[in-house]
Amino acid sequence: MLVLLFDIDGTLIHTRGAGRRALEEAMREVFPISGPVADVPLHGRTDRAICRDLFSAHGIEPTDQNWTQLKQSYLAHLQRLIQTGPGEVLPGIRPLLEELRPREDVLLGLLTGNTAAGARIKLSHFDLDQHFVVGGYGDLHSDRNDVARVALEEVERQVARPVDLRRVWVIGDTPADVACGRAIGARVLAVATGQHTLGELQQTAPDLALDNLADANPWRTLWHS
Ligand SMILES: [Mg+2]
């Protein structure tokens, strides 16, 4: 079984700012914020960690109730804003997923900092959500490495046996994706379709780094090695 666990933002798709705008609008809707919403780093991080930083920056208690309210507002704004944005599916992604999905020896999954519902909104907008059978999401964990562990557990539950980690790949666009793949002993493909250059990603020592997946052949040759 070949297991491919994909990051979403900057790897499968770009929402071109819809996610950030939805989060800012949700912060303003749920909490009494005057002035700009704090500019916290988003890339490669989990939604739980991003919101924890936003709460800290604005002096908001990091309670489960505040998290739940912010998440519900964010999802509603995301659903609306993603319709208006100039988002895109990244090169080579759609044909690759359509080719691999019917294969019984391939399991496609997600390993993302998005919440499960946020991931569904983003991927269904681009008609990609039906490809993924399992996932690890950013609802519960601040640390992406913990999300990777959950994703691997979900994979093992799905295939009902331990998997050969040489045949598990994490695909992502940030050093955090490379690190979380390493944390679970998987192999890692880094793609320079997000905020990081190919050179920056190569410095994190993935098994392979590519400009994009328009030509996936250099990666395919490693699937059976
Ligand atoms: Mg990403």
mmCIF file with all atom_site columns, C-alpha atoms and ligand atoms in Angstrom:
data_model
loop_
_atom_site.group_PDB
_atom_site.id
_atom_site.type_symbol
_atom_site.label_atom_id
_atom_site.label_alt_id
_atom_site.label_comp_id
_atom_site.label_asym_id
_atom_site.label_entity_id
_atom_site.label_seq_id
_atom_site.pdbx_PDB_ins_code
_atom_site.Cartn_x
_atom_site.Cartn_y
_atom_site.Cartn_z
_atom_site.occupancy
_atom_site.B_iso_or_equiv
_atom_site.pdbx_formal_charge
_atom_site.auth_seq_id
_atom_site.auth_comp_id
_atom_site.auth_asym_id
_atom_site.auth_atom_id
_atom_site.pdbx_PDB_model_num
ATOM   1   C  CA . MET A 1 1   ? 0.000   0.000  0.000   1.00 0.00 ? 1   MET A CA 1
ATOM   2   C  CA . LEU A 1 2   ? 1.321   3.391  -1.033  1.00 0.00 ? 2   LEU A CA 1
ATOM   3   C  CA . VAL A 1 3   ? 0.050   6.086  1.354   1.00 0.00 ? 3   VAL A CA 1
ATOM   4   C  CA . LEU A 1 4   ? 0.155   9.735  0.258   1.00 0.00 ? 4   LEU A CA 1
ATOM   5   C  CA . LEU A 1 5   ? -0.722  12.370 2.873   1.00 0.00 ? 5   LEU A CA 1
ATOM   6   C  CA . PHE A 1 6   ? -1.183  15.831 1.390   1.00 0.00 ? 6   PHE A CA 1
ATOM   7   C  CA . ASP A 1 7   ? -1.045  19.244 2.986   1.00 0.00 ? 7   ASP A CA 1
ATOM   8   C  CA . ILE A 1 8   ? -3.735  21.569 1.565   1.00 0.00 ? 8   ILE A CA 1
ATOM   9   C  CA . ASP A 1 9   ? -2.757  25.252 1.397   1.00 0.00 ? 9   ASP A CA 1
ATOM   10  C  CA . GLY A 1 10  ? 0.162   25.879 -0.941  1.00 0.00 ? 10  GLY A CA 1
ATOM   11  C  CA . THR A 1 11  ? 0.314   22.160 -1.829  1.00 0.00 ? 11  THR A CA 1
ATOM   12  C  CA . LEU A 1 12  ? -3.043  21.213 -3.381  1.00 0.00 ? 12  LEU A CA 1
ATOM   13  C  CA . ILE A 1 13  ? -4.606  24.668 -3.703  1.00 0.00 ? 13  ILE A CA 1
ATOM   14  C  CA . HIS A 1 14  ? -4.188  28.378 -3.106  1.00 0.00 ? 14  HIS A CA 1
ATOM   15  C  CA . THR A 1 15  ? -7.154  30.253 -1.640  1.00 0.00 ? 15  THR A CA 1
ATOM   16  C  CA . ARG A 1 16  ? -5.317  33.537 -2.259  1.00 0.00 ? 16  ARG A CA 1
ATOM   17  C  CA . GLY A 1 17  ? -6.057  35.048 1.114   1.00 0.00 ? 17  GLY A CA 1
ATOM   18  C  CA . ALA A 1 18  ? -9.622  33.800 1.686   1.00 0.00 ? 18  ALA A CA 1
ATOM   19  C  CA . GLY A 1 19  ? -8.523  31.872 4.782   1.00 0.00 ? 19  GLY A CA 1
ATOM   20  C  CA . ARG A 1 20  ? -6.764  34.831 6.358   1.00 0.00 ? 20  ARG A CA 1
ATOM   21  C  CA . ARG A 1 21  ? -9.644  37.205 5.586   1.00 0.00 ? 21  ARG A CA 1
ATOM   22  C  CA . ALA A 1 22  ? -12.178 34.740 6.998   1.00 0.00 ? 22  ALA A CA 1
ATOM   23  C  CA . LEU A 1 23  ? -10.186 34.461 10.214  1.00 0.00 ? 23  LEU A CA 1
ATOM   24  C  CA . GLU A 1 24  ? -9.894  38.246 10.572  1.00 0.00 ? 24  GLU A CA 1
ATOM   25  C  CA . GLU A 1 25  ? -13.617 38.743 9.994   1.00 0.00 ? 25  GLU A CA 1
ATOM   26  C  CA . ALA A 1 26  ? -14.415 35.993 12.499  1.00 0.00 ? 26  ALA A CA 1
ATOM   27  C  CA . MET A 1 27  ? -12.160 37.598 15.131  1.00 0.00 ? 27  MET A CA 1
ATOM   28  C  CA . ARG A 1 28  ? -13.995 40.924 14.676  1.00 0.00 ? 28  ARG A CA 1
ATOM   29  C  CA . GLU A 1 29  ? -17.401 39.298 14.744  1.00 0.00 ? 29  GLU A CA 1
ATOM   30  C  CA . VAL A 1 30  ? -16.875 37.226 17.881  1.00 0.00 ? 30  VAL A CA 1
ATOM   31  C  CA . PHE A 1 31  ? -14.614 39.475 19.984  1.00 0.00 ? 31  PHE A CA 1
ATOM   32  C  CA . PRO A 1 32  ? -14.596 43.225 20.695  1.00 0.00 ? 32  PRO A CA 1
ATOM   33  C  CA . ILE A 1 33  ? -11.416 44.091 18.841  1.00 0.00 ? 33  ILE A CA 1
ATOM   34  C  CA . SER A 1 34  ? -10.458 47.671 18.102  1.00 0.00 ? 34  SER A CA 1
ATOM   35  C  CA . GLY A 1 35  ? -7.717  48.254 15.550  1.00 0.00 ? 35  GLY A CA 1
ATOM   36  C  CA . PRO A 1 36  ? -6.253  45.646 13.241  1.00 0.00 ? 36  PRO A CA 1
ATOM   37  C  CA . VAL A 1 37  ? -6.349  41.925 13.954  1.00 0.00 ? 37  VAL A CA 1
ATOM   38  C  CA . ALA A 1 38  ? -2.887  40.749 14.994  1.00 0.00 ? 38  ALA A CA 1
ATOM   39  C  CA . ASP A 1 39  ? -0.736  39.507 12.110  1.00 0.00 ? 39  ASP A CA 1
ATOM   40  C  CA . VAL A 1 40  ? 0.288   36.032 13.255  1.00 0.00 ? 40  VAL A CA 1
ATOM   41  C  CA . PRO A 1 41  ? 2.124   33.481 11.072  1.00 0.00 ? 41  PRO A CA 1
ATOM   42  C  CA . LEU A 1 42  ? -0.215  31.072 9.268   1.00 0.00 ? 42  LEU A CA 1
ATOM   43  C  CA . HIS A 1 43  ? 1.892   28.968 6.911   1.00 0.00 ? 43  HIS A CA 1
ATOM   44  C  CA . GLY A 1 44  ? 2.583   25.395 7.936   1.00 0.00 ? 44  GLY A CA 1
ATOM   45  C  CA . ARG A 1 45  ? 0.735   25.835 11.236  1.00 0.00 ? 45  ARG A CA 1
ATOM   46  C  CA . THR A 1 46  ? -2.421  24.336 12.692  1.00 0.00 ? 46  THR A CA 1
ATOM   47  C  CA . ASP A 1 47  ? -5.601  26.381 13.055  1.00 0.00 ? 47  ASP A CA 1
ATOM   48  C  CA . ARG A 1 48  ? -5.529  25.592 16.780  1.00 0.00 ? 48  ARG A CA 1
ATOM   49  C  CA . ALA A 1 49  ? -2.044  27.108 17.113  1.00 0.00 ? 49  ALA A CA 1
ATOM   50  C  CA . ILE A 1 50  ? -2.956  30.140 14.985  1.00 0.00 ? 50  ILE A CA 1
ATOM   51  C  CA . CYS A 1 51  ? -6.028  30.858 17.124  1.00 0.00 ? 51  CYS A CA 1
ATOM   52  C  CA . ARG A 1 52  ? -4.072  30.373 20.340  1.00 0.00 ? 52  ARG A CA 1
ATOM   53  C  CA . ASP A 1 53  ? -1.651  33.076 19.123  1.00 0.00 ? 53  ASP A CA 1
ATOM   54  C  CA . LEU A 1 54  ? -4.530  35.370 18.141  1.00 0.00 ? 54  LEU A CA 1
ATOM   55  C  CA . PHE A 1 55  ? -6.123  34.941 21.568  1.00 0.00 ? 55  PHE A CA 1
ATOM   56  C  CA . SER A 1 56  ? -2.803  35.708 23.231  1.00 0.00 ? 56  SER A CA 1
ATOM   57  C  CA . ALA A 1 57  ? -2.181  38.805 21.079  1.00 0.00 ? 57  ALA A CA 1
ATOM   58  C  CA . HIS A 1 58  ? -5.617  40.226 21.889  1.00 0.00 ? 58  HIS A CA 1
ATOM   59  C  CA . GLY A 1 59  ? -5.796  39.221 25.550  1.00 0.00 ? 59  GLY A CA 1
ATOM   60  C  CA . ILE A 1 60  ? -8.616  36.717 24.933  1.00 0.00 ? 60  ILE A CA 1
ATOM   61  C  CA . GLU A 1 61  ? -8.929  33.698 27.231  1.00 0.00 ? 61  GLU A CA 1
ATOM   62  C  CA . PRO A 1 62  ? -8.022  30.508 25.299  1.00 0.00 ? 62  PRO A CA 1
ATOM   63  C  CA . THR A 1 63  ? -11.143 28.658 26.460  1.00 0.00 ? 63  THR A CA 1
ATOM   64  C  CA . ASP A 1 64  ? -12.858 25.878 24.529  1.00 0.00 ? 64  ASP A CA 1
ATOM   65  C  CA . GLN A 1 65  ? -15.925 28.111 24.239  1.00 0.00 ? 65  GLN A CA 1
ATOM   66  C  CA . ASN A 1 66  ? -13.938 30.946 22.628  1.00 0.00 ? 66  ASN A CA 1
ATOM   67  C  CA . TRP A 1 67  ? -12.255 28.482 20.257  1.00 0.00 ? 67  TRP A CA 1
ATOM   68  C  CA . THR A 1 68  ? -15.592 26.930 19.268  1.00 0.00 ? 68  THR A CA 1
ATOM   69  C  CA . GLN A 1 69  ? -17.239 30.323 18.661  1.00 0.00 ? 69  GLN A CA 1
ATOM   70  C  CA . LEU A 1 70  ? -14.306 31.562 16.592  1.00 0.00 ? 70  LEU A CA 1
ATOM   71  C  CA . LYS A 1 71  ? -14.205 28.334 14.589  1.00 0.00 ? 71  LYS A CA 1
ATOM   72  C  CA . GLN A 1 72  ? -17.934 28.474 13.753  1.00 0.00 ? 72  GLN A CA 1
ATOM   73  C  CA . SER A 1 73  ? -17.677 32.112 12.640  1.00 0.00 ? 73  SER A CA 1
ATOM   74  C  CA . TYR A 1 74  ? -14.509 31.387 10.634  1.00 0.00 ? 74  TYR A CA 1
ATOM   75  C  CA . LEU A 1 75  ? -16.150 28.503 8.778   1.00 0.00 ? 75  LEU A CA 1
ATOM   76  C  CA . ALA A 1 76  ? -19.152 30.653 7.825   1.00 0.00 ? 76  ALA A CA 1
ATOM   77  C  CA . HIS A 1 77  ? -16.913 33.442 6.526   1.00 0.00 ? 77  HIS A CA 1
ATOM   78  C  CA . LEU A 1 78  ? -14.657 30.983 4.719   1.00 0.00 ? 78  LEU A CA 1
ATOM   79  C  CA . GLN A 1 79  ? -17.643 29.398 2.979   1.00 0.00 ? 79  GLN A CA 1
ATOM   80  C  CA . ARG A 1 80  ? -18.640 32.849 1.691   1.00 0.00 ? 80  ARG A CA 1
ATOM   81  C  CA . LEU A 1 81  ? -15.216 34.314 0.907   1.00 0.00 ? 81  LEU A CA 1
ATOM   82  C  CA . ILE A 1 82  ? -13.849 31.298 -0.952  1.00 0.00 ? 82  ILE A CA 1
ATOM   83  C  CA . GLN A 1 83  ? -16.620 31.814 -3.547  1.00 0.00 ? 83  GLN A CA 1
ATOM   84  C  CA . THR A 1 84  ? -15.355 35.326 -4.291  1.00 0.00 ? 84  THR A CA 1
ATOM   85  C  CA . GLY A 1 85  ? -11.613 34.709 -4.365  1.00 0.00 ? 85  GLY A CA 1
ATOM   86  C  CA . PRO A 1 86  ? -9.229  34.053 -7.233  1.00 0.00 ? 86  PRO A CA 1
ATOM   87  C  CA . GLY A 1 87  ? -8.166  30.700 -5.810  1.00 0.00 ? 87  GLY A CA 1
ATOM   88  C  CA . GLU A 1 88  ? -6.680  27.875 -7.840  1.00 0.00 ? 88  GLU A CA 1
ATOM   89  C  CA . VAL A 1 89  ? -5.751  24.209 -7.894  1.00 0.00 ? 89  VAL A CA 1
ATOM   90  C  CA . LEU A 1 90  ? -1.973  23.908 -8.182  1.00 0.00 ? 90  LEU A CA 1
ATOM   91  C  CA . PRO A 1 91  ? -0.243  22.492 -11.296 1.00 0.00 ? 91  PRO A CA 1
ATOM   92  C  CA . GLY A 1 92  ? -0.582  18.762 -11.868 1.00 0.00 ? 92  GLY A CA 1
ATOM   93  C  CA . ILE A 1 93  ? -2.684  18.126 -8.757  1.00 0.00 ? 93  ILE A CA 1
ATOM   94  C  CA . ARG A 1 94  ? -6.051  17.340 -10.322 1.00 0.00 ? 94  ARG A CA 1
ATOM   95  C  CA . PRO A 1 95  ? -4.796  14.812 -12.920 1.00 0.00 ? 95  PRO A CA 1
ATOM   96  C  CA . LEU A 1 96  ? -2.532  13.181 -10.324 1.00 0.00 ? 96  LEU A CA 1
ATOM   97  C  CA . LEU A 1 97  ? -5.389  12.693 -7.836  1.00 0.00 ? 97  LEU A CA 1
ATOM   98  C  CA . GLU A 1 98  ? -7.775  11.478 -10.540 1.00 0.00 ? 98  GLU A CA 1
ATOM   99  C  CA . GLU A 1 99  ? -5.227  8.920  -11.673 1.00 0.00 ? 99  GLU A CA 1
ATOM   100 C  CA . LEU A 1 100 ? -4.390  7.641  -8.187  1.00 0.00 ? 100 LEU A CA 1
ATOM   101 C  CA . ARG A 1 101 ? -7.825  7.580  -6.569  1.00 0.00 ? 101 ARG A CA 1
ATOM   102 C  CA . PRO A 1 102 ? -9.112  4.418  -8.345  1.00 0.00 ? 102 PRO A CA 1
ATOM   103 C  CA . ARG A 1 103 ? -5.935  2.454  -7.522  1.00 0.00 ? 103 ARG A CA 1
ATOM   104 C  CA . GLU A 1 104 ? -6.501  -0.115 -4.792  1.00 0.00 ? 104 GLU A CA 1
ATOM   105 C  CA . ASP A 1 105 ? -2.813  -0.076 -3.867  1.00 0.00 ? 105 ASP A CA 1
ATOM   106 C  CA . VAL A 1 106 ? -2.854  3.667  -3.142  1.00 0.00 ? 106 VAL A CA 1
ATOM   107 C  CA . LEU A 1 107 ? -4.436  5.419  -0.156  1.00 0.00 ? 107 LEU A CA 1
ATOM   108 C  CA . LEU A 1 108 ? -4.890  9.190  -0.431  1.00 0.00 ? 108 LEU A CA 1
ATOM   109 C  CA . GLY A 1 109 ? -5.154  11.253 2.740   1.00 0.00 ? 109 GLY A CA 1
ATOM   110 C  CA . LEU A 1 110 ? -4.796  14.724 4.183   1.00 0.00 ? 110 LEU A CA 1
ATOM   111 C  CA . LEU A 1 111 ? -2.292  15.984 6.724   1.00 0.00 ? 111 LEU A CA 1
ATOM   112 C  CA . THR A 1 112 ? -3.289  19.578 7.298   1.00 0.00 ? 112 THR A CA 1
ATOM   113 C  CA . GLY A 1 113 ? -3.376  22.352 9.865   1.00 0.00 ? 113 GLY A CA 1
ATOM   114 C  CA . ASN A 1 114 ? -6.917  23.156 8.717   1.00 0.00 ? 114 ASN A CA 1
ATOM   115 C  CA . THR A 1 115 ? -9.838  22.029 10.822  1.00 0.00 ? 115 THR A CA 1
ATOM   116 C  CA . ALA A 1 116 ? -11.682 19.069 9.300   1.00 0.00 ? 116 ALA A CA 1
ATOM   117 C  CA . ALA A 1 117 ? -14.627 21.315 8.379   1.00 0.00 ? 117 ALA A CA 1
ATOM   118 C  CA . GLY A 1 118 ? -12.323 24.015 6.978   1.00 0.00 ? 118 GLY A CA 1
ATOM   119 C  CA . ALA A 1 119 ? -10.524 21.434 4.862   1.00 0.00 ? 119 ALA A CA 1
ATOM   120 C  CA . ARG A 1 120 ? -13.862 20.224 3.511   1.00 0.00 ? 120 ARG A CA 1
ATOM   121 C  CA . ILE A 1 121 ? -14.974 23.758 2.582   1.00 0.00 ? 121 ILE A CA 1
ATOM   122 C  CA . LYS A 1 122 ? -11.707 24.508 0.781   1.00 0.00 ? 122 LYS A CA 1
ATOM   123 C  CA . LEU A 1 123 ? -11.440 21.203 -1.083  1.00 0.00 ? 123 LEU A CA 1
ATOM   124 C  CA . SER A 1 124 ? -15.117 20.912 -2.018  1.00 0.00 ? 124 SER A CA 1
ATOM   125 C  CA . HIS A 1 125 ? -14.963 24.403 -3.546  1.00 0.00 ? 125 HIS A CA 1
ATOM   126 C  CA . PHE A 1 126 ? -12.351 23.041 -5.962  1.00 0.00 ? 126 PHE A CA 1
ATOM   127 C  CA . ASP A 1 127 ? -14.131 19.660 -6.318  1.00 0.00 ? 127 ASP A CA 1
ATOM   128 C  CA . LEU A 1 128 ? -11.212 17.800 -4.757  1.00 0.00 ? 128 LEU A CA 1
ATOM   129 C  CA . ASP A 1 129 ? -12.655 16.564 -1.453  1.00 0.00 ? 129 ASP A CA 1
ATOM   130 C  CA . GLN A 1 130 ? -13.865 13.212 -2.783  1.00 0.00 ? 130 GLN A CA 1
ATOM   131 C  CA . HIS A 1 131 ? -10.306 11.980 -3.345  1.00 0.00 ? 131 HIS A CA 1
ATOM   132 C  CA . PHE A 1 132 ? -9.280  11.703 0.301   1.00 0.00 ? 132 PHE A CA 1
ATOM   133 C  CA . VAL A 1 133 ? -10.147 8.711  2.454   1.00 0.00 ? 133 VAL A CA 1
ATOM   134 C  CA . VAL A 1 134 ? -8.354  9.621  5.709   1.00 0.00 ? 134 VAL A CA 1
ATOM   135 C  CA . GLY A 1 135 ? -6.980  12.723 7.364   1.00 0.00 ? 135 GLY A CA 1
ATOM   136 C  CA . GLY A 1 136 ? -5.245  14.422 10.259  1.00 0.00 ? 136 GLY A CA 1
ATOM   137 C  CA . TYR A 1 137 ? -6.534  17.931 10.986  1.00 0.00 ? 137 TYR A CA 1
ATOM   138 C  CA . GLY A 1 138 ? -5.684  21.021 13.012  1.00 0.00 ? 138 GLY A CA 1
ATOM   139 C  CA . ASP A 1 139 ? -8.752  21.057 15.288  1.00 0.00 ? 139 ASP A CA 1
ATOM   140 C  CA . LEU A 1 140 ? -7.237  19.543 18.380  1.00 0.00 ? 140 LEU A CA 1
ATOM   141 C  CA . HIS A 1 141 ? -3.482  19.928 18.168  1.00 0.00 ? 141 HIS A CA 1
ATOM   142 C  CA . SER A 1 142 ? -1.249  22.984 18.128  1.00 0.00 ? 142 SER A CA 1
ATOM   143 C  CA . ASP A 1 143 ? 1.775   20.948 17.076  1.00 0.00 ? 143 ASP A CA 1
ATOM   144 C  CA . ARG A 1 144 ? 1.751   19.731 13.490  1.00 0.00 ? 144 ARG A CA 1
ATOM   145 C  CA . ASN A 1 145 ? 3.784   16.682 14.486  1.00 0.00 ? 145 ASN A CA 1
ATOM   146 C  CA . ASP A 1 146 ? 0.820   15.552 16.620  1.00 0.00 ? 146 ASP A CA 1
ATOM   147 C  CA . VAL A 1 147 ? -1.462  15.983 13.602  1.00 0.00 ? 147 VAL A CA 1
ATOM   148 C  CA . ALA A 1 148 ? 0.896   13.731 11.643  1.00 0.00 ? 148 ALA A CA 1
ATOM   149 C  CA . ARG A 1 149 ? 0.653   11.052 14.352  1.00 0.00 ? 149 ARG A CA 1
ATOM   150 C  CA . VAL A 1 150 ? -3.145  11.211 14.210  1.00 0.00 ? 150 VAL A CA 1
ATOM   151 C  CA . ALA A 1 151 ? -3.078  10.944 10.413  1.00 0.00 ? 151 ALA A CA 1
ATOM   152 C  CA . LEU A 1 152 ? -0.881  7.839  10.618  1.00 0.00 ? 152 LEU A CA 1
ATOM   153 C  CA . GLU A 1 153 ? -3.217  6.273  13.196  1.00 0.00 ? 153 GLU A CA 1
ATOM   154 C  CA . GLU A 1 154 ? -6.130  6.946  10.858  1.00 0.00 ? 154 GLU A CA 1
ATOM   155 C  CA . VAL A 1 155 ? -4.243  5.290  8.013   1.00 0.00 ? 155 VAL A CA 1
ATOM   156 C  CA . GLU A 1 156 ? -3.531  2.194  10.113  1.00 0.00 ? 156 GLU A CA 1
ATOM   157 C  CA . ARG A 1 157 ? -7.177  2.026  11.181  1.00 0.00 ? 157 ARG A CA 1
ATOM   158 C  CA . GLN A 1 158 ? -8.260  2.300  7.556   1.00 0.00 ? 158 GLN A CA 1
ATOM   159 C  CA . VAL A 1 159 ? -5.977  -0.450 6.255   1.00 0.00 ? 159 VAL A CA 1
ATOM   160 C  CA . ALA A 1 160 ? -6.369  -2.482 9.484   1.00 0.00 ? 160 ALA A CA 1
ATOM   161 C  CA . ARG A 1 161 ? -2.674  -3.243 9.808   1.00 0.00 ? 161 ARG A CA 1
ATOM   162 C  CA . PRO A 1 162 ? 0.621   -1.443 10.404  1.00 0.00 ? 162 PRO A CA 1
ATOM   163 C  CA . VAL A 1 163 ? 1.936   0.272  7.301   1.00 0.00 ? 163 VAL A CA 1
ATOM   164 C  CA . ASP A 1 164 ? 5.415   0.185  5.807   1.00 0.00 ? 164 ASP A CA 1
ATOM   165 C  CA . LEU A 1 165 ? 6.705   3.691  6.555   1.00 0.00 ? 165 LEU A CA 1
ATOM   166 C  CA . ARG A 1 166 ? 8.973   3.534  3.507   1.00 0.00 ? 166 ARG A CA 1
ATOM   167 C  CA . ARG A 1 167 ? 5.764   3.694  1.502   1.00 0.00 ? 167 ARG A CA 1
ATOM   168 C  CA . VAL A 1 168 ? 4.186   6.564  3.424   1.00 0.00 ? 168 VAL A CA 1
ATOM   169 C  CA . TRP A 1 169 ? 4.781   10.015 1.962   1.00 0.00 ? 169 TRP A CA 1
ATOM   170 C  CA . VAL A 1 170 ? 3.971   13.414 3.425   1.00 0.00 ? 170 VAL A CA 1
ATOM   171 C  CA . ILE A 1 171 ? 3.610   16.091 0.744   1.00 0.00 ? 171 ILE A CA 1
ATOM   172 C  CA . GLY A 1 172 ? 3.815   19.742 1.758   1.00 0.00 ? 172 GLY A CA 1
ATOM   173 C  CA . ASP A 1 173 ? 5.081   23.222 0.998   1.00 0.00 ? 173 ASP A CA 1
ATOM   174 C  CA . THR A 1 174 ? 6.736   24.295 4.270   1.00 0.00 ? 174 THR A CA 1
ATOM   175 C  CA . PRO A 1 175 ? 9.587   23.197 6.560   1.00 0.00 ? 175 PRO A CA 1
ATOM   176 C  CA . ALA A 1 176 ? 6.871   22.293 9.109   1.00 0.00 ? 176 ALA A CA 1
ATOM   177 C  CA . ASP A 1 177 ? 5.516   19.695 6.648   1.00 0.00 ? 177 ASP A CA 1
ATOM   178 C  CA . VAL A 1 178 ? 8.976   18.195 6.255   1.00 0.00 ? 178 VAL A CA 1
ATOM   179 C  CA . ALA A 1 179 ? 9.443   18.112 10.028  1.00 0.00 ? 179 ALA A CA 1
ATOM   180 C  CA . CYS A 1 180 ? 6.099   16.440 10.730  1.00 0.00 ? 180 CYS A CA 1
ATOM   181 C  CA . GLY A 1 181 ? 6.767   13.797 8.077   1.00 0.00 ? 181 GLY A CA 1
ATOM   182 C  CA . ARG A 1 182 ? 10.080  13.052 9.759   1.00 0.00 ? 182 ARG A CA 1
ATOM   183 C  CA . ALA A 1 183 ? 8.360   12.949 13.163  1.00 0.00 ? 183 ALA A CA 1
ATOM   184 C  CA . ILE A 1 184 ? 6.341   9.904  12.087  1.00 0.00 ? 184 ILE A CA 1
ATOM   185 C  CA . GLY A 1 185 ? 9.162   8.262  10.130  1.00 0.00 ? 185 GLY A CA 1
ATOM   186 C  CA . ALA A 1 186 ? 7.560   8.888  6.738   1.00 0.00 ? 186 ALA A CA 1
ATOM   187 C  CA . ARG A 1 187 ? 9.226   10.032 3.551   1.00 0.00 ? 187 ARG A CA 1
ATOM   188 C  CA . VAL A 1 188 ? 8.697   13.612 2.463   1.00 0.00 ? 188 VAL A CA 1
ATOM   189 C  CA . LEU A 1 189 ? 8.076   15.399 -0.817  1.00 0.00 ? 189 LEU A CA 1
ATOM   190 C  CA . ALA A 1 190 ? 8.444   19.176 -0.563  1.00 0.00 ? 190 ALA A CA 1
ATOM   191 C  CA . VAL A 1 191 ? 6.816   21.297 -3.275  1.00 0.00 ? 191 VAL A CA 1
ATOM   192 C  CA . ALA A 1 192 ? 7.762   24.924 -3.884  1.00 0.00 ? 192 ALA A CA 1
ATOM   193 C  CA . THR A 1 193 ? 4.183   25.976 -4.711  1.00 0.00 ? 193 THR A CA 1
ATOM   194 C  CA . GLY A 1 194 ? 3.672   27.886 -1.457  1.00 0.00 ? 194 GLY A CA 1
ATOM   195 C  CA . GLN A 1 195 ? 5.639   30.602 0.302   1.00 0.00 ? 195 GLN A CA 1
ATOM   196 C  CA . HIS A 1 196 ? 9.000   28.796 0.317   1.00 0.00 ? 196 HIS A CA 1
ATOM   197 C  CA . THR A 1 197 ? 11.517  28.536 -2.505  1.00 0.00 ? 197 THR A CA 1
ATOM   198 C  CA . LEU A 1 198 ? 12.918  25.251 -3.740  1.00 0.00 ? 198 LEU A CA 1
ATOM   199 C  CA . GLY A 1 199 ? 16.265  26.179 -2.171  1.00 0.00 ? 199 GLY A CA 1
ATOM   200 C  CA . GLU A 1 200 ? 14.706  26.872 1.231   1.00 0.00 ? 200 GLU A CA 1
ATOM   201 C  CA . LEU A 1 201 ? 12.884  23.554 1.147   1.00 0.00 ? 201 LEU A CA 1
ATOM   202 C  CA . GLN A 1 202 ? 15.979  21.632 0.056   1.00 0.00 ? 202 GLN A CA 1
ATOM   203 C  CA . GLN A 1 203 ? 17.764  22.923 3.153   1.00 0.00 ? 203 GLN A CA 1
ATOM   204 C  CA . THR A 1 204 ? 15.252  21.014 5.291   1.00 0.00 ? 204 THR A CA 1
ATOM   205 C  CA . ALA A 1 205 ? 16.438  17.753 3.652   1.00 0.00 ? 205 ALA A CA 1
ATOM   206 C  CA . PRO A 1 206 ? 13.204  16.231 2.294   1.00 0.00 ? 206 PRO A CA 1
ATOM   207 C  CA . ASP A 1 207 ? 13.527  12.987 0.298   1.00 0.00 ? 207 ASP A CA 1
ATOM   208 C  CA . LEU A 1 208 ? 12.689  15.059 -2.763  1.00 0.00 ? 208 LEU A CA 1
ATOM   209 C  CA . ALA A 1 209 ? 11.900  18.706 -3.507  1.00 0.00 ? 209 ALA A CA 1
ATOM   210 C  CA . LEU A 1 210 ? 10.132  19.786 -6.696  1.00 0.00 ? 210 LEU A CA 1
ATOM   211 C  CA . ASP A 1 211 ? 9.049   23.138 -8.109  1.00 0.00 ? 211 ASP A CA 1
ATOM   212 C  CA . ASN A 1 212 ? 5.546   21.680 -8.514  1.00 0.00 ? 212 ASN A CA 1
ATOM   213 C  CA . LEU A 1 213 ? 3.741   18.464 -9.469  1.00 0.00 ? 213 LEU A CA 1
ATOM   214 C  CA . ALA A 1 214 ? 3.150   19.344 -13.138 1.00 0.00 ? 214 ALA A CA 1
ATOM   215 C  CA . ASP A 1 215 ? 5.676   16.571 -13.777 1.00 0.00 ? 215 ASP A CA 1
ATOM   216 C  CA . ALA A 1 216 ? 5.434   13.998 -10.979 1.00 0.00 ? 216 ALA A CA 1
ATOM   217 C  CA . ASN A 1 217 ? 7.745   11.478 -12.657 1.00 0.00 ? 217 ASN A CA 1
ATOM   218 C  CA . PRO A 1 218 ? 10.827  12.272 -10.522 1.00 0.00 ? 218 PRO A CA 1
ATOM   219 C  CA . TRP A 1 219 ? 8.655   11.465 -7.496  1.00 0.00 ? 219 TRP A CA 1
ATOM   220 C  CA . ARG A 1 220 ? 7.038   8.341  -8.989  1.00 0.00 ? 220 ARG A CA 1
ATOM   221 C  CA . THR A 1 221 ? 10.451  6.753  -9.496  1.00 0.00 ? 221 THR A CA 1
ATOM   222 C  CA . LEU A 1 222 ? 10.918  6.829  -5.694  1.00 0.00 ? 222 LEU A CA 1
ATOM   223 C  CA . TRP A 1 223 ? 7.601   5.147  -4.846  1.00 0.00 ? 223 TRP A CA 1
ATOM   224 C  CA . HIS A 1 224 ? 9.014   1.642  -5.224  1.00 0.00 ? 224 HIS A CA 1
ATOM   225 C  CA . SER A 1 225 ? 12.527  2.273  -3.933  1.00 0.00 ? 225 SER A CA 1
HETATM 226 MG MG . MG  B 2 .   ? 0.796   24.427 3.316   1.00 0.00 ? 1   MG  B MG 1
#
